[in-house]
PDB file of C-alpha atoms and ligand atoms in Angstrom:
ATOM      1  CA  MET A   1      70.447 100.417  95.091  1.00  0.00           C
ATOM      2  CA  ARG A   2      72.386 100.271  98.626  1.00  0.00           C
ATOM      3  CA  LEU A   3      73.536  96.658  98.187  1.00  0.00           C
ATOM      4  CA  THR A   4      74.801  97.135  94.259  1.00  0.00           C
ATOM      5  CA  PHE A   5      76.708 100.078  95.993  1.00  0.00           C
ATOM      6  CA  LEU A   6      78.641  97.318  98.581  1.00  0.00           C
ATOM      7  CA  ALA A   7      79.081  94.764  96.136  1.00  0.00           C
ATOM      8  CA  LEU A   8      80.830  97.574  93.743  1.00  0.00           C
ATOM      9  CA  SER A   9      82.846  98.424  96.838  1.00  0.00           C
ATOM     10  CA  LEU A  10      83.577  94.982  97.512  1.00  0.00           C
ATOM     11  CA  PHE A  11      84.567  94.326  93.878  1.00  0.00           C
ATOM     12  CA  LEU A  12      86.734  97.349  94.022  1.00  0.00           C
ATOM     13  CA  ALA A  13      88.283  96.196  97.268  1.00  0.00           C
ATOM     14  CA  SER A  14      89.150  93.134  96.189  1.00  0.00           C
ATOM     15  CA  CYS A  15      90.829  94.651  92.879  1.00  0.00           C
ATOM     16  CA  VAL A  16      92.932  96.886  94.504  1.00  0.00           C
ATOM     17  CA  SER A  17      94.352  93.613  96.999  1.00  0.00           C
ATOM     18  CA  ALA A  18      94.367  91.276  94.234  1.00  0.00           C
ATOM     19  CA  GLN A  19      96.836  93.709  92.150  1.00  0.00           C
ATOM     20  CA  SER A  20      99.091  94.248  95.098  1.00  0.00           C
ATOM     21  CA  SER A  21      99.725  90.492  96.512  1.00  0.00           C
ATOM     22  CA  VAL A  22     103.151  89.470  97.665  1.00  0.00           C
ATOM     23  CA  GLN A  23     102.306  86.167  95.649  1.00  0.00           C
ATOM     24  CA  GLU A  24     103.048  88.178  92.547  1.00  0.00           C
ATOM     25  CA  PHE A  25     106.649  88.824  93.110  1.00  0.00           C
ATOM     26  CA  GLN A  26     109.849  86.091  92.300  1.00  0.00           C
ATOM     27  CA  LEU A  27     111.812  85.771  94.746  1.00  0.00           C
ATOM     28  CA  GLY A  28     115.856  85.329  94.798  1.00  0.00           C
ATOM     29  CA  GLY A  29     118.531  85.127  97.476  1.00  0.00           C
ATOM     30  CA  THR A  30     117.545  85.536 100.917  1.00  0.00           C
ATOM     31  CA  ALA A  31     114.002  87.176 100.015  1.00  0.00           C
ATOM     32  CA  ARG A  32     110.814  85.461 101.674  1.00  0.00           C
ATOM     33  CA  ILE A  33     107.423  86.352 102.012  1.00  0.00           C
ATOM     34  CA  LEU A  34     106.797  88.174 105.759  1.00  0.00           C
ATOM     35  CA  ASN A  35     102.979  88.070 105.337  1.00  0.00           C
ATOM     36  CA  ASP A  36     100.233  88.881 103.288  1.00  0.00           C
ATOM     37  CA  GLU A  37     101.623  92.719 102.612  1.00  0.00           C
ATOM     38  CA  CYS A  38     105.209  92.234 103.399  1.00  0.00           C
ATOM     39  CA  ILE A  39     108.496  90.619 101.911  1.00  0.00           C
ATOM     40  CA  ARG A  40     111.778  90.461 103.792  1.00  0.00           C
ATOM     41  CA  LEU A  41     114.451  91.230 101.668  1.00  0.00           C
ATOM     42  CA  THR A  42     117.099  90.046 104.051  1.00  0.00           C
ATOM     43  CA  PRO A  43     117.342  88.791 107.292  1.00  0.00           C
ATOM     44  CA  ASP A  44     119.374  90.674 110.259  1.00  0.00           C
ATOM     45  CA  ALA A  45     122.457  88.427 109.276  1.00  0.00           C
ATOM     46  CA  GLN A  46     125.670  89.326 107.540  1.00  0.00           C
ATOM     47  CA  TYR A  47     126.584  88.680 103.744  1.00  0.00           C
ATOM     48  CA  ALA A  48     122.850  88.496 102.931  1.00  0.00           C
ATOM     49  CA  SER A  49     121.253  89.477  99.597  1.00  0.00           C
ATOM     50  CA  GLY A  50     117.577  89.213  98.579  1.00  0.00           C
ATOM     51  CA  SER A  51     115.611  90.099  95.717  1.00  0.00           C
ATOM     52  CA  ALA A  52     111.572  90.474  94.740  1.00  0.00           C
ATOM     53  CA  TRP A  53     110.831  90.829  90.810  1.00  0.00           C
ATOM     54  CA  TYR A  54     107.648  91.991  90.253  1.00  0.00           C
ATOM     55  CA  GLU A  55     106.186  89.238  87.492  1.00  0.00           C
ATOM     56  CA  LYS A  56     104.028  91.688  85.235  1.00  0.00           C
ATOM     57  CA  ALA A  57     106.424  94.205  82.825  1.00  0.00           C
ATOM     58  CA  ILE A  58     104.765  97.622  82.676  1.00  0.00           C
ATOM     59  CA  ASP A  59     104.263 100.006  79.963  1.00  0.00           C
ATOM     60  CA  LEU A  60     106.201 103.296  80.301  1.00  0.00           C
ATOM     61  CA  THR A  61     104.218 105.150  77.865  1.00  0.00           C
ATOM     62  CA  ARG A  62     101.604 104.949  80.784  1.00  0.00           C
ATOM     63  CA  PRO A  63     101.753 106.647  84.312  1.00  0.00           C
ATOM     64  CA  PHE A  64     102.646 104.315  86.702  1.00  0.00           C
ATOM     65  CA  GLU A  65     102.630 104.614  90.764  1.00  0.00           C
ATOM     66  CA  LEU A  66     104.441 102.371  93.442  1.00  0.00           C
ATOM     67  CA  THR A  67     102.966 102.916  96.594  1.00  0.00           C
ATOM     68  CA  VAL A  68     104.860 100.514  99.097  1.00  0.00           C
ATOM     69  CA  CYS A  69     106.416 100.883 102.363  1.00  0.00           C
ATOM     70  CA  LEU A  70     110.035  99.948 103.358  1.00  0.00           C
ATOM     71  CA  VAL A  71     111.135  98.936 106.417  1.00  0.00           C
ATOM     72  CA  LEU A  72     115.349  99.548 106.724  1.00  0.00           C
ATOM     73  CA  GLY A  73     115.775  97.689 110.320  1.00  0.00           C
ATOM     74  CA  ASN A  74     116.828  99.433 113.512  1.00  0.00           C
ATOM     75  CA  ARG A  75     120.412  99.772 113.513  1.00  0.00           C
ATOM     76  CA  ASP A  76     122.120 103.129 112.560  1.00  0.00           C
ATOM     77  CA  GLU A  77     125.603 102.896 113.235  1.00  0.00           C
ATOM     78  CA  LEU A  78     125.527  99.276 112.844  1.00  0.00           C
ATOM     79  CA  GLY A  79     123.231  98.786 110.091  1.00  0.00           C
ATOM     80  CA  ALA A  80     123.801  98.117 106.535  1.00  0.00           C
ATOM     81  CA  ASP A  81     123.360  98.050 103.320  1.00  0.00           C
ATOM     82  CA  GLY A  82     119.660  99.742 102.030  1.00  0.00           C
ATOM     83  CA  ILE A  83     117.073  98.650  99.213  1.00  0.00           C
ATOM     84  CA  GLY A  84     117.560  99.637  95.723  1.00  0.00           C
ATOM     85  CA  PHE A  85     114.728  99.688  92.987  1.00  0.00           C
ATOM     86  CA  VAL A  86     115.670  98.114  89.899  1.00  0.00           C
ATOM     87  CA  PHE A  87     113.867  99.165  86.406  1.00  0.00           C
ATOM     88  CA  HIS A  88     115.204  96.795  82.987  1.00  0.00           C
ATOM     89  CA  PRO A  89     113.861  95.180  80.433  1.00  0.00           C
ATOM     90  CA  VAL A  90     114.309  91.521  81.912  1.00  0.00           C
ATOM     91  CA  MET A  91     114.079  90.106  85.662  1.00  0.00           C
ATOM     92  CA  ARG A  92     117.609  90.289  86.585  1.00  0.00           C
ATOM     93  CA  THR A  93     119.539  91.289  89.510  1.00  0.00           C
ATOM     94  CA  GLY A  94     122.824  93.327  89.265  1.00  0.00           C
ATOM     95  CA  TYR A  95     125.702  93.251  91.670  1.00  0.00           C
ATOM     96  CA  ARG A  96     123.705  93.570  94.942  1.00  0.00           C
ATOM     97  CA  GLY A  97     126.020  94.689  98.137  1.00  0.00           C
ATOM     98  CA  GLU A  98     127.046  98.337  97.975  1.00  0.00           C
ATOM     99  CA  GLY A  99     125.370  97.918  94.245  1.00  0.00           C
ATOM    100  CA  MET A 100     122.194  98.074  95.283  1.00  0.00           C
ATOM    101  CA  GLY A 101     120.962  95.476  92.821  1.00  0.00           C
ATOM    102  CA  PHE A 102     121.487  97.682  89.820  1.00  0.00           C
ATOM    103  CA  ALA A 103     125.338  97.829  89.386  1.00  0.00           C
ATOM    104  CA  GLY A 104     126.600  96.293  85.821  1.00  0.00           C
ATOM    105  CA  LEU A 105     122.812  96.209  84.567  1.00  0.00           C
ATOM    106  CA  VAL A 106     122.698  98.414  80.990  1.00  0.00           C
ATOM    107  CA  PRO A 107     119.880  99.949  80.327  1.00  0.00           C
ATOM    108  CA  SER A 108     118.642 100.187  83.997  1.00  0.00           C
ATOM    109  CA  LEU A 109     117.282 102.932  85.950  1.00  0.00           C
ATOM    110  CA  GLY A 110     117.797 102.578  89.480  1.00  0.00           C
ATOM    111  CA  ILE A 111     116.776 104.131  92.674  1.00  0.00           C
ATOM    112  CA  GLU A 112     118.676 103.531  96.030  1.00  0.00           C
ATOM    113  CA  PHE A 113     117.940 104.277  99.405  1.00  0.00           C
ATOM    114  CA  ASP A 114     121.049 103.809 101.095  1.00  0.00           C
ATOM    115  CA  THR A 115     121.654 103.569 104.169  1.00  0.00           C
ATOM    116  CA  TYR A 116     125.583 102.559 104.264  1.00  0.00           C
ATOM    117  CA  GLN A 117     128.168 105.015 103.846  1.00  0.00           C
ATOM    118  CA  ASN A 118     130.637 103.277 101.193  1.00  0.00           C
ATOM    119  CA  PHE A 119     133.423 106.142 100.459  1.00  0.00           C
ATOM    120  CA  HIS A 120     135.033 104.903  97.422  1.00  0.00           C
ATOM    121  CA  LEU A 121     131.575 105.624  95.920  1.00  0.00           C
ATOM    122  CA  GLY A 122     130.783 109.122  96.815  1.00  0.00           C
ATOM    123  CA  ASP A 123     128.109 108.631  99.562  1.00  0.00           C
ATOM    124  CA  PRO A 124     127.367 110.769 102.092  1.00  0.00           C
ATOM    125  CA  ALA A 125     127.755 110.181 105.962  1.00  0.00           C
ATOM    126  CA  GLY A 126     123.701 110.528 106.470  1.00  0.00           C
ATOM    127  CA  ASP A 127     121.466 107.596 104.889  1.00  0.00           C
ATOM    128  CA  HIS A 128     120.092 108.943 101.402  1.00  0.00           C
ATOM    129  CA  VAL A 129     118.254 108.437  98.071  1.00  0.00           C
ATOM    130  CA  ALA A 130     119.527 109.011  94.309  1.00  0.00           C
ATOM    131  CA  ILE A 131     118.589 108.017  91.051  1.00  0.00           C
ATOM    132  CA  THR A 132     121.396 106.102  88.712  1.00  0.00           C
ATOM    133  CA  VAL A 133     121.347 104.924  85.332  1.00  0.00           C
ATOM    134  CA  ASN A 134     122.843 102.263  83.679  1.00  0.00           C
ATOM    135  CA  GLY A 135     124.293 100.500  86.798  1.00  0.00           C
ATOM    136  CA  GLN A 136     126.853 102.844  87.566  1.00  0.00           C
ATOM    137  CA  PRO A 137     126.979 102.693  91.612  1.00  0.00           C
ATOM    138  CA  HIS A 138     129.188 105.819  91.845  1.00  0.00           C
ATOM    139  CA  HIS A 139     127.594 109.226  92.888  1.00  0.00           C
ATOM    140  CA  TYR A 140     129.732 111.122  90.386  1.00  0.00           C
ATOM    141  CA  ALA A 141     127.102 109.151  87.815  1.00  0.00           C
ATOM    142  CA  SER A 142     123.925 109.541  89.398  1.00  0.00           C
ATOM    143  CA  LEU A 143     121.216 111.351  88.139  1.00  0.00           C
ATOM    144  CA  VAL A 144     119.716 112.927  91.181  1.00  0.00           C
ATOM    145  CA  GLY A 145     121.330 112.815  94.150  1.00  0.00           C
ATOM    146  CA  PRO A 146     122.669 111.369  96.905  1.00  0.00           C
ATOM    147  CA  ASN A 147     120.388 112.964  98.755  1.00  0.00           C
ATOM    148  CA  GLU A 148     120.221 113.409 102.612  1.00  0.00           C
ATOM    149  CA  VAL A 149     117.161 111.476 104.869  1.00  0.00           C
ATOM    150  CA  PRO A 150     116.467 111.681 108.005  1.00  0.00           C
ATOM    151  CA  ASN A 151     117.672 108.567 109.782  1.00  0.00           C
ATOM    152  CA  LEU A 152     115.738 105.333 108.116  1.00  0.00           C
ATOM    153  CA  GLU A 153     117.210 102.848 110.122  1.00  0.00           C
ATOM    154  CA  ASP A 154     114.521 103.292 112.884  1.00  0.00           C
ATOM    155  CA  GLY A 155     112.864 100.198 112.952  1.00  0.00           C
ATOM    156  CA  ASN A 156     109.677 102.084 111.476  1.00  0.00           C
ATOM    157  CA  LYS A 157     107.967 101.603 108.639  1.00  0.00           C
ATOM    158  CA  HIS A 158     108.943 104.337 105.577  1.00  0.00           C
ATOM    159  CA  LEU A 159     106.027 105.211 103.161  1.00  0.00           C
ATOM    160  CA  LEU A 160     107.090 105.077  99.641  1.00  0.00           C
ATOM    161  CA  TRP A 161     105.485 106.540  96.500  1.00  0.00           C
ATOM    162  CA  ILE A 162     107.203 105.902  93.273  1.00  0.00           C
ATOM    163  CA  GLN A 163     105.309 107.542  90.306  1.00  0.00           C
ATOM    164  CA  TRP A 164     106.084 108.250  86.544  1.00  0.00           C
ATOM    165  CA  ASP A 165     103.907 110.810  84.337  1.00  0.00           C
ATOM    166  CA  PRO A 166     104.960 109.785  81.006  1.00  0.00           C
ATOM    167  CA  PHE A 167     103.498 113.488  79.587  1.00  0.00           C
ATOM    168  CA  ARG A 168     105.530 115.354  81.413  1.00  0.00           C
ATOM    169  CA  LYS A 169     108.488 112.450  81.500  1.00  0.00           C
ATOM    170  CA  GLN A 170     108.927 113.402  84.972  1.00  0.00           C
ATOM    171  CA  LEU A 171     109.703 110.484  87.691  1.00  0.00           C
ATOM    172  CA  THR A 172     108.419 111.744  91.503  1.00  0.00           C
ATOM    173  CA  VAL A 173     110.286 109.662  94.714  1.00  0.00           C
ATOM    174  CA  GLN A 174     108.314 110.878  97.949  1.00  0.00           C
ATOM    175  CA  LEU A 175     109.487 109.210 100.959  1.00  0.00           C
ATOM    176  CA  ASP A 176     107.342 109.886 104.297  1.00  0.00           C
ATOM    177  CA  GLY A 177     105.555 112.346 102.557  1.00  0.00           C
ATOM    178  CA  LYS A 178     108.159 114.401 101.511  1.00  0.00           C
ATOM    179  CA  GLU A 179     109.939 114.828  97.736  1.00  0.00           C
ATOM    180  CA  ARG A 180     113.466 113.106  97.937  1.00  0.00           C
ATOM    181  CA  ALA A 181     113.884 112.801  94.443  1.00  0.00           C
ATOM    182  CA  LEU A 182     112.475 114.425  91.049  1.00  0.00           C
ATOM    183  CA  LEU A 183     113.973 113.385  87.514  1.00  0.00           C
ATOM    184  CA  GLN A 184     112.955 115.312  84.238  1.00  0.00           C
ATOM    185  CA  LEU A 185     114.046 112.737  81.412  1.00  0.00           C
ATOM    186  CA  ASP A 186     112.637 110.702  78.553  1.00  0.00           C
ATOM    187  CA  LEU A 187     112.904 107.395  79.997  1.00  0.00           C
ATOM    188  CA  VAL A 188     111.743 105.325  76.929  1.00  0.00           C
ATOM    189  CA  LYS A 189     114.080 107.031  74.681  1.00  0.00           C
ATOM    190  CA  GLU A 190     117.232 108.091  76.807  1.00  0.00           C
ATOM    191  CA  VAL A 191     117.136 105.471  79.340  1.00  0.00           C
ATOM    192  CA  PHE A 192     115.834 102.271  77.664  1.00  0.00           C
ATOM    193  CA  ALA A 193     116.636 103.217  73.402  1.00  0.00           C
ATOM    194  CA  GLY A 194     112.902 102.930  72.678  1.00  0.00           C
ATOM    195  CA  LYS A 195     111.831 100.215  74.178  1.00  0.00           C
ATOM    196  CA  ALA A 196     108.746 100.974  76.964  1.00  0.00           C
ATOM    197  CA  LYS A 197     108.923  97.558  78.174  1.00  0.00           C
ATOM    198  CA  VAL A 198     110.495  97.440  81.487  1.00  0.00           C
ATOM    199  CA  PHE A 199     110.477  94.887  84.978  1.00  0.00           C
ATOM    200  CA  TRP A 200     111.018  95.991  88.203  1.00  0.00           C
ATOM    201  CA  GLY A 201     112.664  94.924  91.310  1.00  0.00           C
ATOM    202  CA  VAL A 202     113.562  95.717  94.622  1.00  0.00           C
ATOM    203  CA  THR A 203     116.527  94.244  96.082  1.00  0.00           C
ATOM    204  CA  ALA A 204     118.730  94.489  99.507  1.00  0.00           C
ATOM    205  CA  ALA A 205     122.104  93.160 100.788  1.00  0.00           C
ATOM    206  CA  THR A 206     123.626  93.554 104.274  1.00  0.00           C
ATOM    207  CA  GLY A 207     127.376  93.280 104.567  1.00  0.00           C
ATOM    208  CA  ARG A 208     129.826  92.926 107.449  1.00  0.00           C
ATOM    209  CA  LYS A 209     127.089  95.415 109.006  1.00  0.00           C
ATOM    210  CA  THR A 210     123.416  94.037 109.114  1.00  0.00           C
ATOM    211  CA  ASN A 211     119.907  95.274 109.022  1.00  0.00           C
ATOM    212  CA  ALA A 212     117.040  93.670 108.442  1.00  0.00           C
ATOM    213  CA  GLN A 213     115.318  94.907 105.248  1.00  0.00           C
ATOM    214  CA  ASP A 214     111.227  94.419 103.925  1.00  0.00           C
ATOM    215  CA  ILE A 215     109.207  95.926 101.457  1.00  0.00           C
ATOM    216  CA  CYS A 216     105.448  95.822 102.326  1.00  0.00           C
ATOM    217  CA  ILE A 217     103.449  96.502  99.422  1.00  0.00           C
ATOM    218  CA  LYS A 218     100.111  98.831  99.400  1.00  0.00           C
ATOM    219  CA  LYS A 219      99.004  99.404  95.892  1.00  0.00           C
ATOM    220  CA  LEU A 220     100.343  99.444  92.600  1.00  0.00           C
ATOM    221  CA  VAL A 221      98.872 101.049  89.553  1.00  0.00           C
ATOM    222  CA  PHE A 222     100.254 100.287  86.143  1.00  0.00           C
ATOM    223  CA  ALA A 223      99.725  99.749  82.706  1.00  0.00           C
ATOM    224  CA  GLU A 224     100.772  96.058  81.726  1.00  0.00           C
ATOM    225  CA  ALA A 225     102.990  96.099  79.114  1.00  0.00           C
ATOM    226  CA  GLN A 226     101.885  93.888  76.302  1.00  0.00           C
ATOM    227  CA  PRO A 227     103.875  90.272  75.606  1.00  0.00           C
ATOM    228  CA  ASP A 228     106.555  90.525  73.002  1.00  0.00           C
TER     229      ASP A 228
HETATM  230 CA1   CA B   1     126.273 102.652 100.075  1.00  0.00          CA
HETATM  231 CA1   CA B   2     120.813 105.550 109.056  1.00  0.00          CA
END
């Protein structure tokens, strides 16, 4: 009995770790695997940009949960640009840099963790979180935010939880245990023109100001979309 329980626990543990492998991401630009859990999207160098796309499409008619950690580097005054999450029907990265990887992508949903103030995009002075639709980086078009958060460029891992509830049509973004963005919208109907199959990727960039920026994968729970 005890052995069966142990075997079952081991089986479940291996499922979870198999589900959250850095090997399951397609890397672009400066992105490199750092270790078993983390991908370094940009090194601490000027004008770098990197992306990591999860290789399996998700089905938005079912719930999903992404639990990851973000590292946004340790330069505050001198740091840039931040990390963006992109949901798009194909694995394609938009304009990185200040565009957070979703700029110009239609249809798309973007969630940004922005550490650099671009005045011409309506960025606030502090680090901020926002949800954006169809690749419009200016905050006048943001669906949620910009919501200012305490400084993210402190060298620490910041726990991020993104959850989609398809029944309540609600997207929740929690950072370091606090809700930082909440979107109530029928994503399939209003954003993706009735198509529930999307890929997600994460992007980061630096400019004249820099930071080493990482994503560490904790747990991904989702329903895999059927192939077309
Ligand atoms: Ca910015
Ligand atoms: Ca900052």
